[in-house]
mmCIF file of C-alpha atoms in Angstrom:
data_model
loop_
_atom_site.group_PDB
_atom_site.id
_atom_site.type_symbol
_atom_site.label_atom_id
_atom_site.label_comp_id
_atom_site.label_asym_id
_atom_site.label_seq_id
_atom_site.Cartn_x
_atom_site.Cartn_y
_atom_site.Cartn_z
ATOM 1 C CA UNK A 1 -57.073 32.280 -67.263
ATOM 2 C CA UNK A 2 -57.221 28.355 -66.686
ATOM 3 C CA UNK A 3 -57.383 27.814 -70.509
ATOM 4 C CA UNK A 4 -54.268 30.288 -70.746
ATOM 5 C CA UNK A 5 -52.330 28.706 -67.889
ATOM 6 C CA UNK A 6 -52.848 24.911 -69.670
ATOM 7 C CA UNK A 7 -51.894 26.321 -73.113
ATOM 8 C CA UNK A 8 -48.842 27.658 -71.627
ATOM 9 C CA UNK A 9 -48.364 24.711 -69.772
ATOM 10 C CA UNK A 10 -48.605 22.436 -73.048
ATOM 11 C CA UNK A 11 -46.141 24.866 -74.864
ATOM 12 C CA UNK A 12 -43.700 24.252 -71.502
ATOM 13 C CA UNK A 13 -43.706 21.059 -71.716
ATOM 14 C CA UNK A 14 -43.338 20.733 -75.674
ATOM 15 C CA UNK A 15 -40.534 22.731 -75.524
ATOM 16 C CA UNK A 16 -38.790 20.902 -72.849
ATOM 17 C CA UNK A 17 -39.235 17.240 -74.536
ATOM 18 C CA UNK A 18 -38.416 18.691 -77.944
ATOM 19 C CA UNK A 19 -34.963 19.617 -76.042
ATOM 20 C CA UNK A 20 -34.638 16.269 -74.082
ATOM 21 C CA UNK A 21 -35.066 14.703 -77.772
ATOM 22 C CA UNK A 22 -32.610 16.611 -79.384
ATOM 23 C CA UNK A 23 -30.232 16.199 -76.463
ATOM 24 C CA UNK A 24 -30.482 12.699 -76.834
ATOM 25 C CA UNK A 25 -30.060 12.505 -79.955
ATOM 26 C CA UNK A 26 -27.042 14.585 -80.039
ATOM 27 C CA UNK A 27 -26.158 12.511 -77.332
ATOM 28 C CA UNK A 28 -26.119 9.081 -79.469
ATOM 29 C CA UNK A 29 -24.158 10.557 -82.414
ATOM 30 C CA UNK A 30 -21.662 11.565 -80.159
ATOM 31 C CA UNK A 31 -21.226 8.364 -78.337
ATOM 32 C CA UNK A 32 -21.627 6.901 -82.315
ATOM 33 C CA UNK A 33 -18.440 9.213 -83.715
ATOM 34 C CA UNK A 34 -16.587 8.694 -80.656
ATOM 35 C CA UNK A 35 -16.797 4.370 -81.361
ATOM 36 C CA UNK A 36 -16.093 5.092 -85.089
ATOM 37 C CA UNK A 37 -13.418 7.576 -83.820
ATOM 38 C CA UNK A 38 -11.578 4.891 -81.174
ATOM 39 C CA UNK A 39 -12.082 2.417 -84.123
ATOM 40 C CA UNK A 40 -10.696 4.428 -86.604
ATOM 41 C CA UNK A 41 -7.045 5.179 -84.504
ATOM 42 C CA UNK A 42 -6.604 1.795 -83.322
ATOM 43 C CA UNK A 43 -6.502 0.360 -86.884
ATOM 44 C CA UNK A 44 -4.227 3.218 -87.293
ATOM 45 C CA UNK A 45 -1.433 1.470 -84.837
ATOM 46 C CA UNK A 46 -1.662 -1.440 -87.263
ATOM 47 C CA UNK A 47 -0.731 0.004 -90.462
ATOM 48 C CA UNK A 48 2.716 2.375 -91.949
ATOM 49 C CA UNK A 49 2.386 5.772 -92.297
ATOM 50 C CA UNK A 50 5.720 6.501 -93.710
ATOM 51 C CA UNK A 51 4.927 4.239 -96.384
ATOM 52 C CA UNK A 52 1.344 6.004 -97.420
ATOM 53 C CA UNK A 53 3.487 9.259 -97.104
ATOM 54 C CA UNK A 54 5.881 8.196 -99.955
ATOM 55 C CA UNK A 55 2.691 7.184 -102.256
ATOM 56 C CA UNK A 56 1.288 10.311 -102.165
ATOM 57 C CA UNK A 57 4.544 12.423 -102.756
ATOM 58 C CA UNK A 58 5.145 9.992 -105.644
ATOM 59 C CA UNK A 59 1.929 10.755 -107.104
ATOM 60 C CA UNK A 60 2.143 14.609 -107.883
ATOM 61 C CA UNK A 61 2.379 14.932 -111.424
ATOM 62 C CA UNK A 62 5.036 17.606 -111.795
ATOM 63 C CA UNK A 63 3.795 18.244 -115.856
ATOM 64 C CA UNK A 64 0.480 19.397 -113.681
ATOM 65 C CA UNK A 65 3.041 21.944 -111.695
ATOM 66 C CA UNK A 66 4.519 24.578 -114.029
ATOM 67 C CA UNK A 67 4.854 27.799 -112.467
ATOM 68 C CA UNK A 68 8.359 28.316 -109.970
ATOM 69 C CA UNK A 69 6.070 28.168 -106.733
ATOM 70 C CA UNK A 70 3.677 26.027 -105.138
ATOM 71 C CA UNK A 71 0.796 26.628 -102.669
ATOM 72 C CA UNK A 72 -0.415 24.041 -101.071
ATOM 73 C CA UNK A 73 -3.796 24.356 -99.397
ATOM 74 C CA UNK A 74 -4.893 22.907 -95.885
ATOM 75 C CA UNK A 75 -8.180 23.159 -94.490
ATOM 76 C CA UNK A 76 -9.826 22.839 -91.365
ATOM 77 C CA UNK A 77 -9.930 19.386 -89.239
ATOM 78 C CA UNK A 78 -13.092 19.584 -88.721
ATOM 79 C CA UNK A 79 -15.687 22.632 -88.902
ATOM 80 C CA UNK A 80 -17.543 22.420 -85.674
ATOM 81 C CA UNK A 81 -21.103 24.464 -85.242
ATOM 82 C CA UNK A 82 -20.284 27.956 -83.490
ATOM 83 C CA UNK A 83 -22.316 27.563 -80.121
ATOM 84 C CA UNK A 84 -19.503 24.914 -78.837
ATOM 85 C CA UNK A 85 -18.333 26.600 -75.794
ATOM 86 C CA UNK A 86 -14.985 25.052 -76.085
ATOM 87 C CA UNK A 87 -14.334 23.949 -79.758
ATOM 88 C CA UNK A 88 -11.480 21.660 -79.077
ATOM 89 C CA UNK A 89 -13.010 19.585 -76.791
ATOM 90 C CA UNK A 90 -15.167 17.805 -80.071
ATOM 91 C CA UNK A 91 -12.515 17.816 -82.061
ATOM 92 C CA UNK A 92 -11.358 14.293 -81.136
ATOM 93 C CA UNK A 93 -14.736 12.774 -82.009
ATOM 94 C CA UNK A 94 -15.766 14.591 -84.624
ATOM 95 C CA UNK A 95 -12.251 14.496 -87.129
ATOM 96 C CA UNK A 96 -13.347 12.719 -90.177
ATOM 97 C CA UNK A 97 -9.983 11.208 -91.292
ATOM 98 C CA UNK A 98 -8.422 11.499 -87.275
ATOM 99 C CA UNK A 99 -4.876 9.570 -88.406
ATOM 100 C CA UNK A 100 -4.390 10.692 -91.739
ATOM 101 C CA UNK A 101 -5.242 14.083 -93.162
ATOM 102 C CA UNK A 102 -3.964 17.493 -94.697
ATOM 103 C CA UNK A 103 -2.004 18.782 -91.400
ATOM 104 C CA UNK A 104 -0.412 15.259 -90.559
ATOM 105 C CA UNK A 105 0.477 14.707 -94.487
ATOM 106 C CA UNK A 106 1.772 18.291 -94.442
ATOM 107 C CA UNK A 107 4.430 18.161 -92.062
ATOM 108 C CA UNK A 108 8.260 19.585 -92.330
ATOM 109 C CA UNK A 109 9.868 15.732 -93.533
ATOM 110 C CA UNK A 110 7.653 15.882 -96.398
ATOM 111 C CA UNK A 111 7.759 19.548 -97.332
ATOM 112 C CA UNK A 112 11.322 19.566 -97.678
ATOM 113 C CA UNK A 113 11.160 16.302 -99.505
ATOM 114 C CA UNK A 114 8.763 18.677 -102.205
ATOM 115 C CA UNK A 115 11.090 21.558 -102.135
ATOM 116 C CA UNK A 116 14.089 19.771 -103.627
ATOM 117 C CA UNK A 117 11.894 17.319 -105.779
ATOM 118 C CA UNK A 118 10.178 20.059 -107.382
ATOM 119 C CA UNK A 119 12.740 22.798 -107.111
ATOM 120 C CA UNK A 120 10.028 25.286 -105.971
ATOM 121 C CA UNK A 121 8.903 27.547 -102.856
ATOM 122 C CA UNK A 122 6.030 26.084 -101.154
ATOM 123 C CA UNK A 123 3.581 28.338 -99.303
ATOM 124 C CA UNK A 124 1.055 27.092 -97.171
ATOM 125 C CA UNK A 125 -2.676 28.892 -97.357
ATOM 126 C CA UNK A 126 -4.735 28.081 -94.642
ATOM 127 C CA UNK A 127 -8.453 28.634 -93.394
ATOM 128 C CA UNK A 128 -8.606 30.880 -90.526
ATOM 129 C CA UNK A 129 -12.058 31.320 -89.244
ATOM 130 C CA UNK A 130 -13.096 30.795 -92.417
ATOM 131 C CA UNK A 131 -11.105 32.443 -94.511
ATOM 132 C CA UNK A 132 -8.066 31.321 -96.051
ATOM 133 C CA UNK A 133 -4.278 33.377 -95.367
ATOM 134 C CA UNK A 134 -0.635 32.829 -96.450
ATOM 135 C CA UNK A 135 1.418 31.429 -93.357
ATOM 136 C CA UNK A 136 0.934 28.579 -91.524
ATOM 137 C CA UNK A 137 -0.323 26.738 -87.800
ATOM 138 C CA UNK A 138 -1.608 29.284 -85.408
ATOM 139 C CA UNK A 139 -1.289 28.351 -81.741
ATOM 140 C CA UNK A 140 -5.088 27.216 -81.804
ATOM 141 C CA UNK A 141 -4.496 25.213 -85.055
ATOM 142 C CA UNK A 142 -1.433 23.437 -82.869
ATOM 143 C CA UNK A 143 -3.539 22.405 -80.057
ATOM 144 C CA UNK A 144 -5.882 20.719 -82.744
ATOM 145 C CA UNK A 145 -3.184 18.541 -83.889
ATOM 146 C CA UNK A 146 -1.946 17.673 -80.660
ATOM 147 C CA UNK A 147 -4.705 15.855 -80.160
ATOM 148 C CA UNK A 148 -4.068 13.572 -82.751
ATOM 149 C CA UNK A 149 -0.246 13.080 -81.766
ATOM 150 C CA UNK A 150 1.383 15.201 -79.279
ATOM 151 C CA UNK A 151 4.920 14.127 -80.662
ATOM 152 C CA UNK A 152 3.793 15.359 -84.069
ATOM 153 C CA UNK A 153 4.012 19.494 -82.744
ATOM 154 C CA UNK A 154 7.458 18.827 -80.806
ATOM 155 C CA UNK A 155 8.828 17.037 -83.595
ATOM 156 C CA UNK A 156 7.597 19.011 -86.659
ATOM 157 C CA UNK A 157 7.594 22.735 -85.685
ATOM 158 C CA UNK A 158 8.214 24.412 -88.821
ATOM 159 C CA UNK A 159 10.661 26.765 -89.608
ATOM 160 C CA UNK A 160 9.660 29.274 -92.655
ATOM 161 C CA UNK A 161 10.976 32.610 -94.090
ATOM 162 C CA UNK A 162 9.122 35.377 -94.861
ATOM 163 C CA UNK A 163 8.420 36.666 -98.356
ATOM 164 C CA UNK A 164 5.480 38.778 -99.756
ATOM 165 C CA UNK A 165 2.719 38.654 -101.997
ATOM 166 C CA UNK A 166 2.130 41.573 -104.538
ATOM 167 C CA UNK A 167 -1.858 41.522 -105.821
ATOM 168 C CA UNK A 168 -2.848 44.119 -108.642
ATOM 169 C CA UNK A 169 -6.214 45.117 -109.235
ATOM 170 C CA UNK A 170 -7.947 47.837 -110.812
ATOM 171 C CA UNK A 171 -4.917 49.568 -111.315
ATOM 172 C CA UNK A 172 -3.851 49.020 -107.315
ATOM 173 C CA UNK A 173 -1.109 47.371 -106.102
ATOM 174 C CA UNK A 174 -0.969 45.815 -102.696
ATOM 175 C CA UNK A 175 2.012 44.103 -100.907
ATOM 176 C CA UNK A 176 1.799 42.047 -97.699
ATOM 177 C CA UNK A 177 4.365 39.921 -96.187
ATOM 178 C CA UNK A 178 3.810 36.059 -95.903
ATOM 179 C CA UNK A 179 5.533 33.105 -94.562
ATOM 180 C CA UNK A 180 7.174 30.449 -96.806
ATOM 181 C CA UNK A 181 9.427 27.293 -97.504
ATOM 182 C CA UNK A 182 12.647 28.069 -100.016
ATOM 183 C CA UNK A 183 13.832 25.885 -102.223
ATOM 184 C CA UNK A 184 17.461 26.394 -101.320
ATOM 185 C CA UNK A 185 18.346 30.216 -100.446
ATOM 186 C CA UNK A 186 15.316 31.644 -103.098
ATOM 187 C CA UNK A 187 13.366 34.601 -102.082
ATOM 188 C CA UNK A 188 9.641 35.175 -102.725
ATOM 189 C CA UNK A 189 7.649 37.650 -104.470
ATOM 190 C CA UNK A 190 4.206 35.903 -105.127
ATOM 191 C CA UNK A 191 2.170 37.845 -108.015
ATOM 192 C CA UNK A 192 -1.329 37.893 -108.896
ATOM 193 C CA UNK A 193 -2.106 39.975 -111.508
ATOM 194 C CA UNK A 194 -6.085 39.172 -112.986
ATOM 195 C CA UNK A 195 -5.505 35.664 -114.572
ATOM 196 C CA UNK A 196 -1.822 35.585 -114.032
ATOM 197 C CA UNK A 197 -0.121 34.325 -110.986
ATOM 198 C CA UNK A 198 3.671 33.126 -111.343
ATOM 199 C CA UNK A 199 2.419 29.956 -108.339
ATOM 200 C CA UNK A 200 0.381 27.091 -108.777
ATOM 201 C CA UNK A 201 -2.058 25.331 -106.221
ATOM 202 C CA UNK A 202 -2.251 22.047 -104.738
ATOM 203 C CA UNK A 203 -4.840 20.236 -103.230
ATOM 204 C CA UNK A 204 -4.780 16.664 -101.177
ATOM 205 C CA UNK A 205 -7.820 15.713 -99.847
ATOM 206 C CA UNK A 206 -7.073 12.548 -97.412
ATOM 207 C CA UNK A 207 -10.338 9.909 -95.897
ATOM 208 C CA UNK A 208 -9.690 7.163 -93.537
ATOM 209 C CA UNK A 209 -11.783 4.131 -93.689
ATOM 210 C CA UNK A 210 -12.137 0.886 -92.338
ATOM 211 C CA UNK A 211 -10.297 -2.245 -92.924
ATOM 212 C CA UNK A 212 -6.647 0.294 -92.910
ATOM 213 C CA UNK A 213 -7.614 1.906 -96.079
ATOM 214 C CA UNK A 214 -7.049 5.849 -97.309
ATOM 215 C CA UNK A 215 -8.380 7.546 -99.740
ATOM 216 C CA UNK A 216 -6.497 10.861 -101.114
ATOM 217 C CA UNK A 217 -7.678 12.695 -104.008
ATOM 218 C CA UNK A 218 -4.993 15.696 -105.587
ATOM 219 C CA UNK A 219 -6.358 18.521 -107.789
ATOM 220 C CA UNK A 220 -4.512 21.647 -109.100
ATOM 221 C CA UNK A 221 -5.298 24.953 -109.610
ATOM 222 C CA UNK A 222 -9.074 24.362 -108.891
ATOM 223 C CA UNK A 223 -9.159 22.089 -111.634
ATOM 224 C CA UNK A 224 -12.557 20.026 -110.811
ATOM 225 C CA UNK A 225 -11.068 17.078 -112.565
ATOM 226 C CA UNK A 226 -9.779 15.342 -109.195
ATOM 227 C CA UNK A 227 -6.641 12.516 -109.590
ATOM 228 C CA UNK A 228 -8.471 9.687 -106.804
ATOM 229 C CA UNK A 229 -6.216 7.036 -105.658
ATOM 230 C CA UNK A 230 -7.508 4.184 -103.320
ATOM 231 C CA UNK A 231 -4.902 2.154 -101.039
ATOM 232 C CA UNK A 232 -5.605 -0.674 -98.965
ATOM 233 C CA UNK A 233 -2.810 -1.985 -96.585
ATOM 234 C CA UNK A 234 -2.468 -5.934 -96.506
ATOM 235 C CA UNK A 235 0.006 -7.716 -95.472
ATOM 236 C CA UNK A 236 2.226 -5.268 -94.292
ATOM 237 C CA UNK A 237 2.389 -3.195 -97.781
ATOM 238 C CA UNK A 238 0.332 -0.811 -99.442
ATOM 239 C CA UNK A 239 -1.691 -1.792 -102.473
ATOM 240 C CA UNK A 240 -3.963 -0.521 -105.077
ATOM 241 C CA UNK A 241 -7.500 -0.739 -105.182
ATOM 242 C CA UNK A 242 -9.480 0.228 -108.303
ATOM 243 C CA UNK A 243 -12.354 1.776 -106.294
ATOM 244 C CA UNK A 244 -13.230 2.020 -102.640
#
């Protein structure tokens, strides 16, 4: 019984260091993200968003855009492991690219700008719990933004209208309604049909660095060939870098 009682004991006390440890350690990364984090957004005060906006808008190649809508596709902030009790409470540490990423870039100034530049609908498809959907920010997708700037929700609340999406496959045809931009007073009737879709996709991929630089990469229609641009800002303008 005494043998049983210390190898329990042992166990006990294994178990409980192992989960100091790792409590610690979690600890230390957190404090870690949250310097890089604090870092990270006061360089951001320094530096012209506007101006990073109108590089990346320039840099859409409309020859890569052919088709008379465009999806553009947002991910999340920042996937956070399932057991967080509260989900948003991380989010401010743990954002990657906190001042400059998909759902600042894609905000109602610049989708409008799109719309009449590229004379196409733009539909937003975003990840939902891990799957993507046609529309756009959910009330819990809001309150992650906020974070980052609570002017950005009162300012930018988008307005969309709502079209549908007809998919056909084996020989079935199903029709759901979705939320979308117009380019001028169009309507929308996305199609997917096997290989043929009358939309394209869009991808910008935004990382913040140090020393005020961003990184955005754009990609269409899952192309794995990725268009990488590097920008550094000094001396009050952005400029070019040939690699990071």
């Amino acid at each position: 019984m005494n043998k049983l009682y210390i190898l329990i004991t042992i166990c006990l006390s294994y178990f409980i260091n192992a989960q100091l440890s790792m409590q610690e350690q979690n600890a230390k990364i957190m404090k870690q993200e949250n310097s890089l984090y604090s870092e990270l957004m006061m360089e951001s005060q320094q530096i012209d968003l506007k101006k990073i906006n109108k590089i990346v808008l320039n840099s859409i190649n409309r020859d890569s855009l052919t088709k008379p809508n465009l999806v553009f596709i947002i991910e999340p902030l920042d996937p956070a492991p399932l057991d967080y009790l509260d989900v948003m409470e991380q989010v401010s540490s743990r954002i990657k690219n906190p001042y400059f990423n998909q759902a600042i870039f894609w905000n109602k100034k610049n989708i409008k700008f799109l719309t009449r530049k590229l004379k196409k609908n733009l539909i937003p498809y975003k990840s939902k719990n891990g799957f993507f959907t046609f529309g756009y920010f959910t009330k819990e997708n809001k309150r992650l933004i906020k974070i980052n700037d609570e002017g950005y929700i009162k300012n930018h609340i988008l307005e969309q209208k709502e079209g549908k999406i007809m998919t056909i496959k084996d020989n079935t045809i199903l029709e759901e309604k979705i939320m979308y931009f117009p380019y001028g007073s169009q309507s929308l009737l996305l199609k997917q049909n096997g290989d043929y879709t009358n939309f394209d996709r869009i991808r910008i991929g935004f990382e913040n660095h140090f020393n005020k630089i961003i990184v955005f990469e754009i990609s269409y229609n899952y192309n794995p060939r990725k268009e990488r641009f590097v920008y550094q800002y000094i001396n009050n303008k952005w400029k070019r870098k040939t690699e990071l």
